[in-house]
mmCIF file of C-alpha atoms in Angstrom:
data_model
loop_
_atom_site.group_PDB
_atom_site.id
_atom_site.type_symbol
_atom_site.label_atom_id
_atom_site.label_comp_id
_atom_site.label_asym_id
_atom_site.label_seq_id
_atom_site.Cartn_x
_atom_site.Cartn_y
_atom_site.Cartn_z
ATOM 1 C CA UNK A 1 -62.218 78.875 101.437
ATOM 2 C CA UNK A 2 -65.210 76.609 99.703
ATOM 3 C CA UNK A 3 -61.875 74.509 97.683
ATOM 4 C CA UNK A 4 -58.876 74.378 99.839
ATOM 5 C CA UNK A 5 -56.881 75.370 96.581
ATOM 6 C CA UNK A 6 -53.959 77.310 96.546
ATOM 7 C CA UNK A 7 -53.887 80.527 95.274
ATOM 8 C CA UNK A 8 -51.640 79.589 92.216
ATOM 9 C CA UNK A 9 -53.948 76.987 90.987
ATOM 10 C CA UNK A 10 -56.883 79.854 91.005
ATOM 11 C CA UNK A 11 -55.275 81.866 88.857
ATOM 12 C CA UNK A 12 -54.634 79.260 86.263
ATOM 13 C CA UNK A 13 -58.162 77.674 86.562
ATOM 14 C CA UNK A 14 -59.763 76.995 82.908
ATOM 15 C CA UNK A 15 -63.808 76.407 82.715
ATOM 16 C CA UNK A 16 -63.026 73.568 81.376
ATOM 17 C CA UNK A 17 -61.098 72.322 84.500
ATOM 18 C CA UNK A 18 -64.738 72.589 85.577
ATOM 19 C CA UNK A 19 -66.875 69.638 85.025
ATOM 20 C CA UNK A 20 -68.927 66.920 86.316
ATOM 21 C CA UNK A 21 -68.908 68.950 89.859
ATOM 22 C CA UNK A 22 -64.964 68.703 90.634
ATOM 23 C CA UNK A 23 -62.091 70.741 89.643
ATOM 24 C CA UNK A 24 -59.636 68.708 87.649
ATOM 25 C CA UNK A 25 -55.877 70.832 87.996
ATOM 26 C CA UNK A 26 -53.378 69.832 85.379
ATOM 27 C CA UNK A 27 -50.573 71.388 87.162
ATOM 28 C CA UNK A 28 -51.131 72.139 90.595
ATOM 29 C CA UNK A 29 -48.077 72.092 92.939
ATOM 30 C CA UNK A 30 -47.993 68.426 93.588
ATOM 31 C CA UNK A 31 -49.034 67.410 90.272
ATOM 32 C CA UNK A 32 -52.395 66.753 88.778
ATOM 33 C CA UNK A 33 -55.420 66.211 90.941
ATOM 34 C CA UNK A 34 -59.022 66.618 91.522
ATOM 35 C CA UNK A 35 -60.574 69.034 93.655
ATOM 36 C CA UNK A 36 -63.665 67.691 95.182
ATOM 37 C CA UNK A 37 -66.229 70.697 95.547
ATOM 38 C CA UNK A 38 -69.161 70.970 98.012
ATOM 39 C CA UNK A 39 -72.230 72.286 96.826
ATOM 40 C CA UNK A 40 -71.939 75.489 97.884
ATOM 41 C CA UNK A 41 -68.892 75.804 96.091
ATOM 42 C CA UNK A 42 -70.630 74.273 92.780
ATOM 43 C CA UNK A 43 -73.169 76.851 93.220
ATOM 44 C CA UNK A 44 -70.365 79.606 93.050
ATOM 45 C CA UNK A 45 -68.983 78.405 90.062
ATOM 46 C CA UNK A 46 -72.663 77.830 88.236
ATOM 47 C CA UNK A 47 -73.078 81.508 89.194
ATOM 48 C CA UNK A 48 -69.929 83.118 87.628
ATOM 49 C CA UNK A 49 -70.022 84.345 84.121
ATOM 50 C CA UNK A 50 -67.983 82.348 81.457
ATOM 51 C CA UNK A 51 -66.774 85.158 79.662
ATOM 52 C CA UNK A 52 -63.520 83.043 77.825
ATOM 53 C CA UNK A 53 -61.050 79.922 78.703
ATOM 54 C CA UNK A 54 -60.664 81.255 82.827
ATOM 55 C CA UNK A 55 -61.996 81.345 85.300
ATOM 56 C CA UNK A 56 -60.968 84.537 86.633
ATOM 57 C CA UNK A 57 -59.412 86.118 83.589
ATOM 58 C CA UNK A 58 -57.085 89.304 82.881
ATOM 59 C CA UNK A 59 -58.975 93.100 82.828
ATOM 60 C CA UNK A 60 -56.483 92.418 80.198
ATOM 61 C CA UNK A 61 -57.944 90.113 77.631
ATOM 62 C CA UNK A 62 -58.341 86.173 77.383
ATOM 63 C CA UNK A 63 -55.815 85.460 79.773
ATOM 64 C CA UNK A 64 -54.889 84.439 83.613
ATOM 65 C CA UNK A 65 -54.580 87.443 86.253
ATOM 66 C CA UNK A 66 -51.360 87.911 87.133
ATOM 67 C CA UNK A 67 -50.667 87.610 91.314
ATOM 68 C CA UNK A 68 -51.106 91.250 91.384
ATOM 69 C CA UNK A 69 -54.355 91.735 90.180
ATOM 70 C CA UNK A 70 -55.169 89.191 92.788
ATOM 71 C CA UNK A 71 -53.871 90.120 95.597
ATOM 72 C CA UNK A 72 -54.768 93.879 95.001
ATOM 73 C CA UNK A 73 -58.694 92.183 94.801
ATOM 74 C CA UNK A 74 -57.670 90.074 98.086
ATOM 75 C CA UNK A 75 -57.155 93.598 99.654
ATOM 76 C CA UNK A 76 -60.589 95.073 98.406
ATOM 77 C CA UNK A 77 -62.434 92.266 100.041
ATOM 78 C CA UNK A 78 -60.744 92.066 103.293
ATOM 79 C CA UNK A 79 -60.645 95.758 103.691
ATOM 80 C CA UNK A 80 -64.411 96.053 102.996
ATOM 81 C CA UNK A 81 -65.062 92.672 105.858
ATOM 82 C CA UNK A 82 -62.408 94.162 108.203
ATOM 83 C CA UNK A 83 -59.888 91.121 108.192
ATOM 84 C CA UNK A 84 -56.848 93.720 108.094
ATOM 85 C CA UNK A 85 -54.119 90.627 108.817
ATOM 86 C CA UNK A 86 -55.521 87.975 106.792
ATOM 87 C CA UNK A 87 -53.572 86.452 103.621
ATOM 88 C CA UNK A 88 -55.503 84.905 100.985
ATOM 89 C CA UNK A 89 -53.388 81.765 102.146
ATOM 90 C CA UNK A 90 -55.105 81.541 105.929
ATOM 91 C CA UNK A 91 -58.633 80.680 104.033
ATOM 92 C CA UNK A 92 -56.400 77.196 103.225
ATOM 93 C CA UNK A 93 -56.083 76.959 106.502
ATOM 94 C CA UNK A 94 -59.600 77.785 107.501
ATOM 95 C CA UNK A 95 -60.456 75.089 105.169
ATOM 96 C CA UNK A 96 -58.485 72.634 106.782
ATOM 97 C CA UNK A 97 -58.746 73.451 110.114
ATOM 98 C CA UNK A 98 -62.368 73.517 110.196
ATOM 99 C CA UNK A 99 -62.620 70.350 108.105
ATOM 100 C CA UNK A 100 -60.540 68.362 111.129
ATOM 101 C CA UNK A 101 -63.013 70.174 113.498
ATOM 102 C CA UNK A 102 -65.885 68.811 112.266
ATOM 103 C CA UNK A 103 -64.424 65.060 112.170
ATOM 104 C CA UNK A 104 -62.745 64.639 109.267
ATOM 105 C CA UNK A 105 -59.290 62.465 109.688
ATOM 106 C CA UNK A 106 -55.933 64.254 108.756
ATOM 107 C CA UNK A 107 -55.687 61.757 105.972
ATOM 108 C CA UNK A 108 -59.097 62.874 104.405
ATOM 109 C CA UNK A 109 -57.810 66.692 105.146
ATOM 110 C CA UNK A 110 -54.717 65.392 103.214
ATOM 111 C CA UNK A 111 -56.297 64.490 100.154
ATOM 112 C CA UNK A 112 -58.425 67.409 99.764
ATOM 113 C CA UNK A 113 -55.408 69.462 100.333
ATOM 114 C CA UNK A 114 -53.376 67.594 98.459
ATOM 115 C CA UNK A 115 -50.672 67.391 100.502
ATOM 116 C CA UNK A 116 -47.706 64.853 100.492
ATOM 117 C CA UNK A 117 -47.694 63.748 104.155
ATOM 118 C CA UNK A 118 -50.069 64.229 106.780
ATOM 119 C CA UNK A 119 -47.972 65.845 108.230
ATOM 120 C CA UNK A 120 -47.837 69.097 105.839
ATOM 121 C CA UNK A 121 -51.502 68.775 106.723
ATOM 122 C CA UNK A 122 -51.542 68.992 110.886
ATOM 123 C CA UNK A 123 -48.973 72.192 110.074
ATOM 124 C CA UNK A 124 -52.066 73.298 108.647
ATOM 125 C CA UNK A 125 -54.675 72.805 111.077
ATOM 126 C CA UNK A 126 -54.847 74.751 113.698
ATOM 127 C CA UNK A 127 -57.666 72.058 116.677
ATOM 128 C CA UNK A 128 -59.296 74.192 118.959
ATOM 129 C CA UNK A 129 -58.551 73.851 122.930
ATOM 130 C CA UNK A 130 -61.965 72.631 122.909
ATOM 131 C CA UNK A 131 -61.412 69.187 120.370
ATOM 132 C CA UNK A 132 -58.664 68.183 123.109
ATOM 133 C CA UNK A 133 -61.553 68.683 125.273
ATOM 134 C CA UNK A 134 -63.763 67.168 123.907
ATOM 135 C CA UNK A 135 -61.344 64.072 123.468
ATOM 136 C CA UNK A 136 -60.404 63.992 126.999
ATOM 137 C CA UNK A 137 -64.578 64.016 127.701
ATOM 138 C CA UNK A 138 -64.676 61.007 125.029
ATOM 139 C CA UNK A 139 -61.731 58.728 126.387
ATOM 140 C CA UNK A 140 -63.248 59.500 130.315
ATOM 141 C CA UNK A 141 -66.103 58.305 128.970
ATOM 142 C CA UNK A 142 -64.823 55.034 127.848
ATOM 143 C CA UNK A 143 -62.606 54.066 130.448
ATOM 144 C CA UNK A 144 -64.230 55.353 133.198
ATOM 145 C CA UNK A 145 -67.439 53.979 132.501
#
C-alpha cells in the first residue's frame, strides 16, 4: 500500500531497482518508470534483508516468487488482520484513493500510478461522500460569501 505498485512489478523487483530512495521498474506494465517512495516505505525497504538479486525471492533459490507463493502469503496476512475479502490489488486502490483524499490531483495520482489517462486513475479512486461535502462547503463558501 506504501508504493501503489502492482503486484507483478513486486515480484520482479531487483535490489538494485532500489536506489537513491525510488524504485526504478524496467518493465512494469506501461513501460519503464520510477516509483517515488515515501519514507515510510524507504524505511521498509532499509529494513528487509538483501539475501540475493530480489527483493522478495523464491523459498526456491535466487529467483522471483512465482504468483503463488504470493498470493498464498497475501492469504496469511489478511487471515491473521481479518480482511477476509480483500485482494492484494484493493491496497492499489487504497493507495490511490487515499492519496486524492488528502488533496492530491488525479493527475499527480496518475503519475504515481502510472496510469495512461486519468481516467484509469478516477476508476481507481474510490472519494468519500464526505470530499463532495466538503466541496459543496468550499464552493458555498466562495460564492455565497
Amino acid at each position: 500500500m506504501l508504493t501503489g505498485c502492482r503486484k507483478s512489478e513486486l515480484i520482479t523487483l531487483r535490489w538494485s531497482d532500489y536506489r537513491d530512495g525510488h524504485l526504478f521498474l524496467r518493465d512494469g506494465k506501461s513501460g519503464p518508470r520510477t516509483v517515488w517512495l515515501s519514507r515510510p516505505a524507504r524505511d521498509v525497504f532499509d529494513a528487509l534483508e538483501r539475501t540475493g538479486a530480489w527483493v522478495f525471492a523464491s523459498p526456491r533459490g535466487n529467483a522471483p516468487p512465482g504468483r503463488s507463493a504470493l498470493d498464498h502469503f497475501w492469504r496469511t496476512i489478511r487471515a491473521e488482520a481479518g480482511l477476509d475479502n480483500v485482494r492484494l490489488h484493493d491496497l492499489r486502490h487504497t493507495h490511490a484513493s487515499i492519496a486524492l483524499r488528502q488533496g492530491e490531483t488525479v493527475l499527480a495520482v496518475s503519475r504515481l500510478l502510472s496510469h495512461a489517462s486519468p481516467e484509469t486513475t478516477l476508476k481507481y479512486t474510490h472519494p468519500a461522500d464526505a470530499m463532495a461535502r466538503q466541496a459543496a462547503e468550499t464552493l458555498g463558501a466562495i460564492f455565497g460569501g
